Amino acid sequence: MAYLTLKNINKIYPNGFHAVHDFNLEIERGEFIVFVGPSGCGKSTTLRMIAGLENISKGDFFINGVRANDKGPREREIAMVFQSYALYPHMSVYDNLAFGLTLQGVDEDVIEERVLKTAKILGLTEYLDRKPRALSGGQRQRVAVGRAIIRKVGVFLMDEPLSNLDAKQRVTMRSEITQIHRETKATTIYVTHDQTEAMTMADRIVVMKDGYIQQVGSPFELYFNPVNMFVAGFIGEPPMNLIPVTVENGKVQIGSNELDLKYVLDEKKIADYEGKDIVVGFRPEGIALGAHENSYQLDCFVELTELLGDNTNVYVNIGKDRAILKVDPHDTPETDVNARFSIAYDNVYLFDKETERVITDPKRK
Ligand code: ATP
């Protein structure tokens, strides 16, 4: 197991494009870190700099406290699993798993022991004689993961390893990778654009946008205490509702409802924001139908409902704005009618419209 330190890491590609800006992160031994963000935000570039596949333009990278900027990929003791499985098609599963160890000159009987053990962890024992083409996508992916974990390196890097699998296989492999991490306890960095993968697998998530880290925190912290509108909108499914408003006399207007900010914001901030534009945020699951105490009441027009089984998504209009609510299927409202719902003060977030940063206090620690 290794620990990694990234200090002011930057990537400027030869064409002048600045893909990663001042990336700072300490990754502890055995941590499962997920880099998440939309396409092009710099996740893979950062991972490739850690792997040594891409040079670091500026900044310092340390493995176990030793500067590693100039170390080649092999010297870094890092194994990487790519989106494309990159298996050797003419070799059996056994040989694919054994290949890296054979290259290192490891004894045959040690190789056999490690291959059998790895195959067992990954449920591949009965496929050891098969060639990759005779495997399903999920099984191939397992071989790719197996080739990484068999090397017993200090760090695993995984770049969207599940993106070639169908939705069901992804769910299965997700929990398998978590399980493997629990067994191997190897420091892992996992790249994805899928917030569900990030939320379910990570010890800590790094949310990136346009080459900048937006926030680093546990899934719990990012969900309850997003630092800005981007993180609030990216973590959570469906995303947080964000409604722009203007503060007038310490109140804001959403549709026909007036919301007094004194219930969610301290006096000084209310005064600071008087006359300014802010954004009211609330999660689809943070509301309840009907009128409740310690809550803002909002009157809306129900446009559409989607029954998903475990819950119903309700699409509503509130004045000129739209929102999505998530309710218990038994509470599914009629469509084309007005309905009243309540948002507990605790579920309300306010953001500065200009800086997009949150202005309400952290919800939970
Ligand atoms: P995705 O989820 O689509 O893989 P990503 O977050 O991993 O996206 P990167 O692949 O790291 O993004 O790319 C970050 C930015 O750097 C993108 O705008 C990309 O176009 C740019 N980029 C990547 N490789 C190069 C290169 N060799 N030369 C110039 N720009 C590059």
XYZ file of C-alpha atoms and ligand atoms in Angstrom:
396
model
C 0.000 0.000 0.000
C 1.243 3.426 -0.872
C 0.299 6.988 -0.062
C 0.389 9.691 -2.703
C 0.840 13.437 -2.571
C -0.064 15.762 -5.433
C 1.146 19.344 -4.964
C 0.071 22.080 -7.374
C -0.018 19.627 -10.280
C -0.634 21.235 -13.672
C -0.897 19.831 -17.167
C -0.314 22.004 -20.177
C -0.439 19.976 -23.400
C 2.083 20.741 -26.169
C -0.645 22.610 -28.088
C -0.857 25.048 -25.150
C -4.128 23.683 -23.700
C -4.126 23.934 -19.909
C -6.001 20.743 -18.957
C -5.309 20.554 -15.186
C -4.845 23.547 -12.854
C -3.132 23.392 -9.434
C -4.377 19.978 -8.414
C -3.671 19.417 -4.698
C -4.491 16.161 -2.931
C -3.142 13.822 -0.260
C -4.231 10.225 -0.804
C -3.882 7.983 2.222
C -2.742 4.371 2.250
C -5.592 2.082 1.294
C -7.985 4.873 0.360
C -10.492 4.469 -2.475
C -10.534 7.835 -4.245
C -12.888 8.600 -7.134
C -12.265 11.414 -9.631
C -15.599 12.461 -11.062
C -16.718 15.185 -13.441
C -18.112 15.790 -16.911
C -16.290 14.815 -20.088
C -13.128 16.839 -20.642
C -12.699 18.045 -17.043
C -9.199 16.544 -16.753
C -9.830 13.294 -14.842
C -7.947 11.005 -17.224
C -5.131 13.494 -17.689
C -4.576 13.598 -13.907
C -4.703 9.803 -13.686
C -2.235 9.443 -16.542
C 0.174 11.857 -14.837
C -0.018 9.692 -11.702
C 0.633 6.573 -13.803
C 3.620 8.205 -15.489
C 2.017 7.951 -18.926
C 1.851 11.729 -19.263
C 4.518 14.117 -17.970
C 3.672 16.634 -15.243
C 4.046 20.179 -16.618
C 4.283 21.884 -13.210
C 4.031 20.744 -9.604
C 5.313 17.845 -7.518
C 4.124 14.267 -7.240
C 5.247 12.014 -4.382
C 4.816 8.280 -3.801
C 5.356 7.402 -0.124
C 6.942 10.800 0.368
C 9.506 10.319 -2.435
C 9.325 12.676 -5.434
C 8.248 10.605 -8.419
C 7.817 13.151 -11.247
C 10.757 11.699 -13.131
C 10.102 8.026 -12.449
C 8.949 5.902 -15.380
C 5.622 4.024 -15.236
C 7.293 0.728 -14.276
C 9.279 2.220 -11.406
C 6.122 3.620 -9.834
C 4.713 0.229 -8.753
C 1.308 1.200 -10.061
C -1.166 -0.990 -11.991
C -3.755 0.492 -14.300
C -7.065 -0.862 -15.605
C -8.255 0.873 -18.747
C -11.684 1.395 -20.252
C -10.746 -0.963 -23.087
C -9.742 -4.181 -21.382
C -6.525 -4.561 -23.385
C -6.414 -8.353 -22.950
C -4.198 -10.508 -25.157
C -6.731 -12.174 -27.491
C -4.593 -15.205 -28.357
C -3.884 -16.072 -24.708
C -6.082 -17.966 -22.269
C -7.448 -16.277 -19.172
C -4.763 -18.088 -17.164
C -1.983 -16.727 -19.374
C -3.485 -13.249 -19.429
C -3.423 -13.233 -15.646
C 0.053 -14.765 -15.459
C 1.682 -12.598 -18.124
C 2.925 -9.717 -15.967
C 4.417 -12.107 -13.410
C 6.085 -14.205 -16.113
C 7.734 -11.038 -17.452
C 9.023 -10.291 -13.963
C 10.582 -13.766 -13.851
C 8.456 -14.973 -10.949
C 8.651 -18.763 -10.286
C 6.061 -20.903 -12.078
C 4.614 -22.379 -8.895
C 4.259 -18.936 -7.296
C 2.554 -17.741 -10.487
C 0.156 -20.671 -10.403
C -0.728 -20.011 -6.790
C -1.360 -16.298 -7.442
C -3.367 -16.955 -10.630
C -5.609 -19.455 -8.859
C -6.112 -17.148 -5.909
C -6.898 -14.140 -8.109
C -9.257 -16.218 -10.256
C -11.057 -17.323 -7.115
C -11.503 -13.764 -5.828
C -12.913 -12.740 -9.215
C -15.054 -15.823 -9.891
C -12.978 -16.762 -12.938
C -11.810 -20.235 -11.883
C -13.951 -22.089 -14.402
C -12.881 -19.827 -17.283
C -9.103 -20.116 -16.931
C -8.720 -22.106 -20.171
C -10.892 -19.821 -22.260
C -9.728 -17.125 -24.650
C -11.093 -13.601 -24.084
C -13.412 -13.806 -27.118
C -15.323 -16.618 -25.379
C -16.086 -14.413 -22.353
C -18.859 -11.914 -21.653
C -18.013 -8.225 -21.260
C -18.233 -8.512 -17.483
C -15.945 -11.549 -17.403
C -13.381 -9.795 -19.625
C -13.499 -6.825 -17.313
C -12.799 -9.116 -14.381
C -9.743 -10.511 -16.145
C -8.535 -6.942 -16.706
C -8.991 -6.179 -12.997
C -7.327 -9.508 -12.163
C -4.261 -8.624 -14.220
C -3.889 -5.486 -12.135
C -4.453 -7.004 -8.685
C -2.256 -10.056 -9.291
C 0.788 -7.789 -9.388
C 0.285 -6.780 -5.758
C 1.353 -3.212 -6.411
C 0.797 -0.345 -4.016
C -1.643 1.618 -6.178
C -4.405 0.743 -8.624
C -5.613 3.227 -11.172
C -8.878 2.559 -12.971
C -10.080 4.704 -15.865
C -13.818 4.218 -16.445
C -13.393 0.435 -16.176
C -17.120 -0.273 -16.337
C -18.133 1.921 -19.251
C -18.269 -0.943 -21.767
C -20.675 -2.970 -19.638
C -24.462 -2.891 -19.673
C -26.355 -1.305 -16.776
C -26.875 -4.550 -14.878
C -23.278 -5.736 -15.230
C -22.093 -2.327 -14.079
C -24.020 -2.649 -10.830
C -22.580 -6.131 -10.214
C -18.990 -5.153 -11.049
C -19.305 -2.014 -8.940
C -19.854 -4.030 -5.799
C -17.225 -6.577 -6.858
C -14.582 -3.875 -7.217
C -15.540 -2.512 -3.789
C -15.218 -6.025 -2.387
C -11.822 -6.558 -4.046
C -10.660 -3.270 -2.588
C -11.751 -4.432 0.840
C -9.708 -7.615 0.426
C -6.582 -6.157 -1.182
C -6.695 -2.829 0.720
C -4.689 -1.291 -2.118
C -4.750 2.459 -2.580
C -7.108 2.977 -5.515
C -7.936 5.897 -7.783
C -10.991 5.364 -9.909
C -12.099 7.705 -12.696
C -15.718 7.976 -13.785
C -18.245 10.503 -15.032
C -20.994 8.561 -13.258
C -21.966 10.127 -9.946
C -23.665 6.921 -8.767
C -20.403 4.988 -9.133
C -18.616 7.761 -7.286
C -21.163 7.855 -4.452
C -21.325 4.091 -3.969
C -17.615 3.237 -4.198
C -15.564 6.118 -2.854
C -14.052 6.811 0.526
C -13.524 10.312 -0.855
C -14.656 11.903 -4.101
C -12.782 14.573 -6.039
C -15.245 16.574 -8.154
C -13.580 18.270 -11.147
C -14.725 20.812 -13.710
C -12.721 22.503 -16.479
C -9.422 21.246 -15.036
C -10.094 22.570 -11.517
C -10.954 20.645 -8.357
C -14.357 21.852 -7.160
C -14.551 19.888 -3.919
C -12.972 16.913 -2.172
C -14.970 15.011 0.419
C -16.770 11.868 1.447
C -19.964 11.017 -0.471
C -21.885 12.154 2.624
C -20.136 15.543 2.733
C -20.619 16.204 -0.959
C -24.281 15.307 -0.807
C -25.153 17.324 2.302
C -22.603 20.111 2.102
C -21.858 20.942 -1.543
C -19.613 24.023 -1.694
C -21.047 25.366 -4.926
C -23.844 25.031 -7.483
C -21.803 22.769 -9.718
C -21.259 20.122 -7.020
C -24.880 20.527 -5.856
C -26.072 19.842 -9.403
C -23.616 17.043 -10.118
C -24.051 14.878 -7.010
C -27.535 13.454 -6.555
C -29.990 12.001 -9.049
C -32.189 13.703 -10.196
C -30.032 16.782 -9.559
C -30.777 19.483 -6.995
C -33.416 22.008 -8.138
C -31.882 25.465 -8.550
C -34.201 28.469 -8.811
C -32.825 32.011 -9.368
C -34.415 34.748 -7.228
C -33.716 38.285 -5.959
C -33.594 39.226 -2.274
C -36.118 41.994 -1.410
C -36.716 43.048 2.185
C -35.072 39.846 3.393
C -37.449 37.721 1.351
C -37.514 35.998 -2.025
C -40.430 35.158 -4.279
C -40.862 31.746 -5.946
C -44.056 31.556 -8.001
C -46.861 32.813 -5.771
C -44.955 32.071 -2.544
C -42.874 34.435 -0.486
C -39.962 32.837 1.396
C -38.622 34.679 4.441
C -34.859 34.090 4.522
C -34.630 34.487 8.322
C -35.392 30.776 8.694
C -32.358 29.648 6.697
C -29.780 32.461 6.773
C -28.250 34.608 9.523
C -29.120 38.307 9.798
C -25.800 39.617 8.579
C -25.852 37.570 5.395
C -29.457 38.570 4.728
C -28.371 42.210 4.949
C -25.333 41.561 2.706
C -27.511 40.001 0.029
C -30.304 42.599 0.102
C -31.165 43.544 -3.494
C -28.847 40.858 -4.905
C -29.478 37.783 -7.030
C -29.188 34.429 -5.314
C -30.217 30.860 -6.167
C -32.490 28.701 -4.020
C -31.605 24.994 -4.104
C -33.512 21.996 -2.811
C -33.130 18.319 -3.586
C -35.977 16.427 -5.267
C -36.054 14.072 -2.280
C -35.931 16.966 0.201
C -39.609 17.861 -0.143
C -42.907 16.538 1.125
C -46.356 16.879 -0.360
C -48.820 18.890 1.693
C -48.217 21.594 4.292
C -45.737 20.841 7.083
C -44.136 22.665 9.999
C -40.687 24.274 9.926
C -40.906 24.322 6.155
C -41.440 26.681 3.271
C -44.721 26.026 1.512
C -44.615 26.084 -2.279
C -47.611 26.008 -4.602
C -46.963 24.357 -7.904
C -48.664 22.956 -10.972
C -48.093 19.233 -11.552
C -47.165 18.623 -15.195
C -46.041 15.026 -15.309
C -45.377 12.077 -13.025
C -43.037 9.134 -13.629
C -43.577 6.064 -11.480
C -40.183 4.364 -11.079
C -41.228 1.660 -8.630
C -39.438 2.679 -5.460
C -40.378 6.330 -5.969
C -42.150 8.716 -8.325
C -40.543 11.685 -10.070
C -42.971 14.610 -10.191
C -42.296 17.419 -12.695
C -43.839 20.697 -11.580
C -44.056 24.343 -12.596
C -43.624 26.929 -9.865
C -44.483 30.235 -11.527
C -42.040 30.498 -14.435
C -39.646 27.922 -12.984
C -39.638 24.146 -13.165
C -38.617 21.612 -10.573
C -38.434 17.859 -10.071
C -39.706 16.281 -6.887
C -39.205 12.729 -5.740
C -42.065 11.287 -3.701
C -43.206 7.961 -2.334
C -45.226 6.161 -5.054
C -48.227 6.132 -2.714
C -48.125 9.944 -2.644
C -48.087 10.339 -6.439
C -50.219 13.417 -7.164
C -52.705 13.878 -10.015
C -51.344 15.657 -13.085
C -52.663 18.952 -14.492
C -53.688 20.171 -11.059
C -52.235 22.538 -8.480
C -50.546 21.016 -5.456
C -48.874 22.366 -2.346
C -45.622 20.956 -1.064
C -43.207 21.766 1.735
C -39.438 21.997 1.944
C -38.052 21.686 5.450
C -35.754 24.644 6.221
C -32.994 22.113 6.777
C -33.254 21.032 3.136
C -32.876 24.522 1.673
C -29.557 25.674 0.181
C -28.829 29.219 -0.976
C -26.084 30.121 -3.449
C -24.521 33.418 -4.490
C -25.586 33.742 -8.125
C -22.374 35.444 -9.178
C -19.755 33.248 -7.490
C -22.043 30.174 -7.441
C -20.764 29.407 -3.930
C -23.074 28.199 -1.184
C -24.055 30.844 1.387
C -26.118 28.766 3.817
C -24.237 27.086 6.682
C -23.138 23.435 6.321
C -26.096 21.144 7.018
C -24.445 18.165 8.638
C -21.012 17.370 9.884
P -13.516 12.008 -20.509
O -14.498 11.644 -19.427
O -14.179 12.461 -21.777
O -12.429 10.991 -20.720
P -11.661 13.583 -18.937
O -12.207 14.364 -17.801
O -10.944 12.334 -18.621
O -12.790 13.353 -20.013
P -9.231 14.389 -20.213
O -9.145 13.241 -21.143
O -8.318 14.430 -19.061
O -10.720 14.595 -19.720
O -9.027 15.722 -21.062
C -9.029 17.015 -20.455
C -8.910 18.067 -21.534
O -7.622 17.989 -22.146
C -9.925 17.919 -22.655
O -10.400 19.187 -23.009
C -9.120 17.288 -23.780
O -9.641 17.669 -25.042
C -7.747 17.856 -23.550
N -6.700 16.947 -24.039
C -6.557 15.626 -23.749
N -5.462 15.114 -24.358
C -4.899 16.138 -25.040
C -3.733 16.249 -25.870
N -2.942 15.200 -26.096
N -3.482 17.464 -26.408
C -4.273 18.527 -26.157
N -5.379 18.493 -25.389
C -5.690 17.311 -24.827
